Each structure stands twice: as C-alpha cells, then as structure tokens.
Amino acid sequence: MKSRLMFAHLPTPVEQLPNLSKALGINLIIKRDDQTGLAMGGNKTRKLEYLLAEAQANGANMLITAGAVQSNHCRQTAAAAAKFGMACMLVLMGDAPADAEGNFLLDQLMGAHVVYTTSAQRDETLKRVFDEAWKAGLRPYLIPYGGSNATGALGYVHAMQELQAQNCAPDWIVFASSSGGTQAGLVVGARLTGYTGKILGISVDEPLDVLCPRVAALASQTADGMGYTWHFSADEISANADYCKAGYGVMTPHEKAAIQLFAQTEAILLDPVYTARAAAGLIDLAKQGMFRRDDVVLFWHTGGTPALFAAPYRQQMAQAA
Ligand SMILES: *Cc1c(COP(=O)(O)O)cnc(C)c1O
C-alpha cells in the first residue's frame, strides 16, 4: 500500500439531515468532505494526501496541475504546495479572469503561479511547463486533472474504510462524479470493505459511455496498485448523466434551487458546479420515487463552496428566484 501524508481533518463527520429528509420524504444523511481542512477543503484533499507522499518520495519541490479557473482541485493543490514548501504552477483553462475571486483568489493568496491555456491544448501546455521547470533546475511533480490516477484514488479507498469505521452502511451513496477518482476509489473501497449498497455518481459533465469506462479503468488500476487482481467493468459502475446536459460549470435553475434548499433547511453550503448538480439529481430522483422510504441515503459532500463567491455564480445566487 502506498504511503500517505496525514493532513486532512479526518474522519469527516457524518450528520443527520432531518429537515431536508422531511422536505424530500426520504431518509437522508451527509458525509462532510467539505470539511477536510486544507484551505477550505474538499474531495481533492484526500487524494492529495497520497499524491503529496509520492511527490515527496520523488524528491519534488514543485507541483504542477491543470483545471478550470474556478477549479477546487487547483486551489487544494496550491494549498498543499504552500503547506509542504513547494512551488506550484497551475495550468488554467480559459481566459485570465477580470477579478480575483473564489478559488482563483485563493490560488493567488497561496502563492501559486498561473498560466492560461485552452482545453484542447491542456496536455501540451502541461508538458511544456513541466519541461521548462525541469530545465530551470526544479523538480516538478505532475498531478493529473482532478488528481484522478491510481495514487489519488486511494484517498477514496481510504474514505470507504473510514465510513465503515464510523459504523455507517447506507443503502445509497450519492455524489458528484467527473474525473472519476472519487468514484473509482469508493468502488474499490466498497469491494475491500464488503459494502453492498449502491454507489451512484451523478455525472457533472460526461455522458455515461465516457464516465463509466473511465471509472472502471481507474478502479482496476487502483486495485492493481494495491496488489489486488480485481477487474471492474463499465457495467458495474452506476452513474446517472441526466443532469449534466447544460454543460460543465453552467448553473441552471435546478442547481440554484438545490443550493437554496440545502442552505435554508440545513445550513449546508453546496458549490454551483459539482455538489449542486449532484444534489439537484438527488432531489429529482427522490421525487421520482427512486429511494424506498426506509432506505438510508448518504449524500457525500465533495466540497467546492469557494466557487459560490465567484462570478457568475454569486450574481446568479443573489437574483430573486
Ligand atoms: C473535483 C470535484 C468533484 C468530482 O470528483 P472526481 O474525483 O473528479 O470525479 C466533485 N465535487 C467537487 C466539489 C470537486 O471539486
């Protein structure tokens, strides 16, 4: 088993949601991975515990990764770099924003350097930045998009063991799924712990024929890295892509309503891109009668709240419903 640096605030709490349960007519609880520590936390913090251990073992003194301008993954990577005395270079897809706000403000505050690229040129730009750093005498360590490789996914294998140690065995685990590391780790962790409930990823941006094979391949690689010869196939991965049609980062009235409902019934703050989309899916599935009355449904909060304070989301949230 790969080693891990321990800087996340773990275990994250599992809490009851009585008001929201009543509003939705289901039995809903929440796992608070928005509370993992590390500069406002989120699911990337668990992945970074393993990725930073690997970076240190490789003698790295710089972290490089990529993401959107409001990337939670980039902000948590910048935080980890600051904490462990490393330089940080973020390759952000998009134009330089007019204002420093939300996650991007925090990137700057924690001393990250930024270069801009397009999504088509992302990998090329990463390689160039990596080569330039190496030539300049630095020892860069490349963290993949979303921290989702067989090392990062170990964070969510561990998270499943943590949930079991909390004596929590819900019938459903529902969460936002995108680059796949979270879901892959949960799926491997489920096999390891004997968890038999459903692990339902709500796709944030990809159709099922992209997301499910991605998660399955990453789960197989993650298990392999742990010394298990387990194979996961795409049809073993459960996901729902009905709620991502508006596209990545586009907040629709459904996400906005989910943010308001969670805030007003339970004082839980969702983010506009990931957790609000997953919550909007959960709310709709509850209305459709997908969950039985005695099912325990766990919503796994994966963080991201700083993006609420960035344009265009903050203006959209401030408008009347
Ligand atoms: C990155 C992210 C996700 C998606 O996790 P993956 O491991 O990329 O699938 C979900 N929620 C938030 C808040 C994130 O930042």
XYZ file of C-alpha atoms and ligand atoms in Angstrom:
336
model
C 0.000 0.000 0.000
C 1.281 3.445 -0.911
C 2.054 5.820 1.886
C 0.035 8.849 2.806
C 0.786 12.184 4.415
C -1.812 12.904 7.042
C -3.001 16.497 6.864
C -6.722 16.215 6.184
C -9.145 16.626 9.080
C -10.351 13.039 9.243
C -12.675 11.381 9.812
C -15.082 13.917 8.355
C -18.415 13.984 10.192
C -21.489 12.019 9.139
C -24.545 14.093 10.025
C -28.309 13.654 10.006
C -30.366 15.964 7.781
C -33.782 15.883 9.467
C -35.278 18.975 7.829
C -34.158 18.082 4.345
C -35.235 14.464 4.856
C -38.707 15.702 5.727
C -38.803 18.067 2.757
C -37.823 15.290 0.346
C -39.682 12.411 2.002
C -36.534 10.281 2.247
C -34.055 9.317 4.974
C -31.043 11.474 4.092
C -27.665 11.794 5.823
C -24.493 13.600 4.730
C -20.736 12.927 4.781
C -18.959 16.249 5.204
C -15.957 16.140 2.865
C -16.441 19.884 2.509
C -14.774 19.852 5.946
C -11.476 18.112 5.161
C -9.435 21.141 6.211
C -6.670 22.338 3.852
C -7.744 25.865 2.899
C -11.484 25.227 2.692
C -11.147 21.552 1.855
C -12.992 19.242 -0.477
C -12.537 15.825 -2.043
C -9.152 16.627 -3.623
C -7.615 16.885 -0.150
C -7.986 13.126 0.366
C -6.347 12.429 -3.000
C -3.549 14.884 -2.235
C -2.594 13.024 0.945
C -1.371 10.191 -1.308
C -0.153 12.348 -4.187
C 1.974 14.522 -1.873
C 3.533 11.438 -0.299
C 4.519 10.280 -3.780
C 5.785 13.748 -4.741
C 7.970 13.879 -1.622
C 9.274 10.360 -2.221
C 10.290 11.506 -5.715
C 12.168 14.485 -4.304
C 9.801 17.001 -5.902
C 9.890 20.671 -4.986
C 7.134 21.847 -7.308
C 3.566 20.729 -8.036
C 2.008 21.215 -11.464
C -1.630 20.565 -12.279
C -4.468 21.759 -14.500
C -8.101 22.751 -14.172
C -10.756 25.370 -14.771
C -10.219 28.926 -13.482
C -12.567 28.141 -10.556
C -11.053 24.681 -10.018
C -11.318 23.351 -6.475
C -8.643 20.807 -7.328
C -6.183 23.572 -8.295
C -6.931 25.533 -5.121
C -6.327 22.484 -2.913
C -3.140 21.665 -4.839
C -1.917 25.242 -4.313
C -2.681 24.829 -0.610
C -0.786 21.541 -0.358
C 2.199 23.094 -2.149
C 2.244 26.043 0.258
C 1.955 23.755 3.272
C 4.806 21.491 2.186
C 7.116 24.236 0.989
C 6.823 23.521 -2.706
C 6.319 25.829 -5.662
C 3.039 25.467 -7.527
C 2.188 26.003 -11.176
C -1.441 25.889 -12.272
C -2.403 25.452 -15.911
C -5.857 27.011 -16.065
C -8.229 26.525 -18.984
C -9.840 29.762 -20.037
C -9.035 33.457 -20.179
C -7.421 35.401 -17.380
C -10.369 36.455 -15.205
C -11.129 40.147 -14.717
C -11.302 39.766 -10.941
C -9.549 37.535 -8.452
C -12.401 35.835 -6.617
C -13.468 32.464 -5.268
C -10.948 29.675 -5.763
C -8.803 31.785 -8.081
C -8.315 34.412 -5.379
C -7.194 31.670 -3.002
C -4.744 30.267 -5.603
C -3.063 33.658 -5.729
C -3.165 34.133 -1.980
C -1.312 30.848 -1.508
C 1.375 31.836 -3.986
C 0.556 29.654 -6.975
C 1.824 30.671 -10.405
C -0.675 30.532 -13.225
C -0.541 30.003 -16.985
C -3.611 30.008 -19.207
C -4.466 27.525 -21.911
C -7.421 26.071 -23.804
C -8.902 22.670 -23.047
C -7.615 21.406 -26.420
C -4.059 22.485 -25.590
C -4.117 21.485 -21.926
C -1.851 18.447 -22.102
C 0.612 20.157 -24.433
C 0.837 23.148 -22.100
C 1.326 20.898 -19.074
C 4.194 19.135 -20.797
C 5.823 22.427 -21.794
C 5.519 23.860 -18.283
C 6.920 20.634 -16.836
C 9.906 20.599 -19.214
C 10.672 24.263 -18.588
C 10.606 23.755 -14.834
C 12.888 20.735 -15.111
C 15.349 22.653 -17.284
C 15.316 25.509 -14.792
C 16.596 23.080 -12.153
C 13.316 22.495 -10.343
C 11.978 19.028 -9.599
C 8.331 19.225 -10.706
C 5.697 16.596 -9.927
C 2.743 16.401 -12.280
C -0.661 15.840 -10.709
C -3.217 14.744 -13.327
C -6.517 16.523 -13.960
C -8.690 16.187 -10.859
C -5.934 14.285 -9.049
C -7.501 11.213 -10.620
C -4.961 8.466 -11.076
C -4.328 5.208 -9.229
C -2.483 7.126 -6.485
C -5.059 9.875 -5.922
C -7.993 7.454 -5.961
C -6.515 5.746 -2.881
C -7.896 8.698 -0.927
C -11.401 7.403 -1.547
C -10.500 3.779 -0.919
C -9.440 5.013 2.487
C -12.624 7.096 2.749
C -14.768 3.949 2.389
C -12.795 2.322 5.197
C -13.351 5.465 7.237
C -17.123 5.284 6.623
C -17.165 1.663 7.729
C -15.264 2.602 10.891
C -17.998 5.170 11.561
C -20.484 2.264 11.555
C -22.214 3.818 8.613
C -23.605 1.489 5.947
C -26.151 3.472 3.904
C -28.240 1.851 1.187
C -27.137 4.537 -1.234
C -24.128 6.814 -1.613
C -24.867 9.720 -3.981
C -22.237 12.268 -5.061
C -20.859 14.325 -7.941
C -18.622 12.409 -10.368
C -16.374 13.924 -13.021
C -12.727 12.965 -13.475
C -13.637 9.690 -11.780
C -11.090 9.374 -8.981
C -13.649 9.749 -6.235
C -15.977 7.132 -7.666
C -13.142 4.732 -8.554
C -11.807 4.919 -5.003
C -15.262 4.394 -3.499
C -15.881 1.365 -5.721
C -12.550 -0.259 -4.789
C -13.124 0.628 -1.138
C -16.573 -0.982 -1.318
C -15.102 -4.254 -2.519
C -12.427 -4.086 0.152
C -14.885 -3.445 2.997
C -17.725 -5.630 1.730
C -20.055 -2.660 1.288
C -23.075 -3.776 -0.738
C -25.109 -0.565 -1.067
C -25.332 1.443 -4.264
C -22.597 3.920 -5.221
C -24.365 6.336 -7.558
C -22.273 9.009 -9.247
C -24.203 11.942 -10.663
C -22.254 12.952 -13.754
C -21.219 16.589 -13.753
C -20.098 16.785 -17.367
C -19.710 13.469 -19.167
C -22.131 11.053 -20.846
C -22.283 7.566 -19.357
C -20.295 5.995 -22.176
C -17.355 8.214 -21.181
C -17.737 8.299 -17.390
C -18.425 4.618 -16.661
C -15.478 3.154 -18.636
C -13.241 5.874 -17.153
C -14.224 4.993 -13.590
C -13.971 1.249 -14.250
C -10.472 1.536 -15.741
C -9.283 3.730 -12.902
C -10.797 1.385 -10.311
C -8.983 -1.573 -11.914
C -5.677 0.357 -11.928
C -6.185 1.452 -8.330
C -6.854 -2.112 -7.177
C -3.834 -3.268 -9.162
C -1.640 -0.712 -7.405
C -2.811 -2.171 -4.098
C -1.871 -5.682 -5.188
C -5.367 -6.970 -5.983
C -6.145 -8.516 -9.344
C -9.691 -7.173 -9.375
C -11.180 -6.140 -12.659
C -14.006 -3.626 -12.837
C -16.116 -3.281 -15.966
C -18.155 -0.269 -17.057
C -21.469 -2.040 -16.426
C -20.580 -2.451 -12.743
C -20.326 1.344 -12.339
C -23.594 3.082 -11.545
C -23.976 6.634 -12.692
C -26.642 8.995 -13.929
C -25.984 11.551 -16.670
C -29.485 13.067 -16.813
C -28.493 16.263 -15.017
C -25.395 17.443 -16.902
C -26.924 18.472 -20.204
C -26.397 22.200 -19.585
C -22.630 21.624 -19.685
C -19.748 21.970 -17.221
C -19.999 24.928 -14.885
C -23.368 26.144 -16.170
C -25.682 26.836 -13.248
C -29.323 26.199 -14.174
C -32.427 26.888 -12.030
C -32.107 23.277 -10.756
C -28.654 23.841 -9.265
C -29.736 27.170 -7.851
C -32.826 25.617 -6.213
C -30.685 22.820 -4.729
C -28.238 25.335 -3.240
C -31.124 27.293 -1.698
C -32.853 24.189 -0.324
C -29.709 22.793 1.349
C -28.810 26.221 2.754
C -32.285 27.062 4.023
C -33.174 23.692 5.574
C -29.786 22.549 6.933
C -27.279 25.406 6.587
C -25.236 23.166 4.264
C -23.421 25.173 1.587
C -23.137 23.475 -1.785
C -20.997 24.617 -4.705
C -22.522 25.719 -8.027
C -20.604 23.325 -10.304
C -20.441 19.894 -8.660
C -22.370 19.358 -5.456
C -25.376 21.452 -6.529
C -25.659 19.369 -9.693
C -25.453 16.150 -7.703
C -27.969 17.491 -5.178
C -30.339 18.558 -7.956
C -30.137 14.997 -9.274
C -30.763 13.566 -5.825
C -33.801 15.810 -5.326
C -35.244 14.785 -8.678
C -34.596 11.082 -8.078
C -36.304 11.375 -4.691
C -39.329 12.941 -6.393
C -39.352 10.121 -8.937
C -39.529 7.619 -6.064
C -36.147 6.016 -6.711
C -35.438 5.595 -2.971
C -37.574 3.444 -0.671
C -38.874 5.067 2.486
C -36.653 3.018 4.786
C -33.531 3.385 2.613
C -30.716 5.366 4.178
C -29.389 7.721 1.508
C -25.968 9.294 2.103
C -25.114 12.429 0.159
C -21.318 12.651 0.013
C -20.496 16.379 0.023
C -17.310 16.780 -2.007
C -16.677 20.455 -1.247
C -16.238 23.360 -3.616
C -18.023 26.084 -1.712
C -15.495 28.889 -2.579
C -16.842 28.951 -6.155
C -20.125 30.349 -4.779
C -18.241 33.616 -4.208
C -17.119 33.950 -7.834
C -18.771 35.361 -10.932
C -21.107 34.473 -12.498
C -22.445 32.334 -9.657
C -22.566 34.966 -6.946
C -24.675 37.282 -9.130
C -26.985 34.425 -10.105
C -27.452 33.426 -6.491
C -28.196 36.995 -5.493
C -31.032 37.316 -8.028
C -34.519 36.551 -6.788
C -35.656 33.011 -7.595
C -13.408 17.538 -8.421
C -14.723 17.605 -7.725
C -15.678 16.577 -7.849
C -15.503 15.403 -8.771
O -14.618 14.449 -8.275
P -13.861 13.479 -9.301
O -12.982 12.670 -8.460
O -13.146 14.397 -10.258
O -14.888 12.685 -10.029
C -16.845 16.664 -7.117
N -17.082 17.732 -6.328
C -16.212 18.741 -6.202
C -16.583 19.891 -5.335
C -14.998 18.721 -6.890
O -14.143 19.749 -6.765
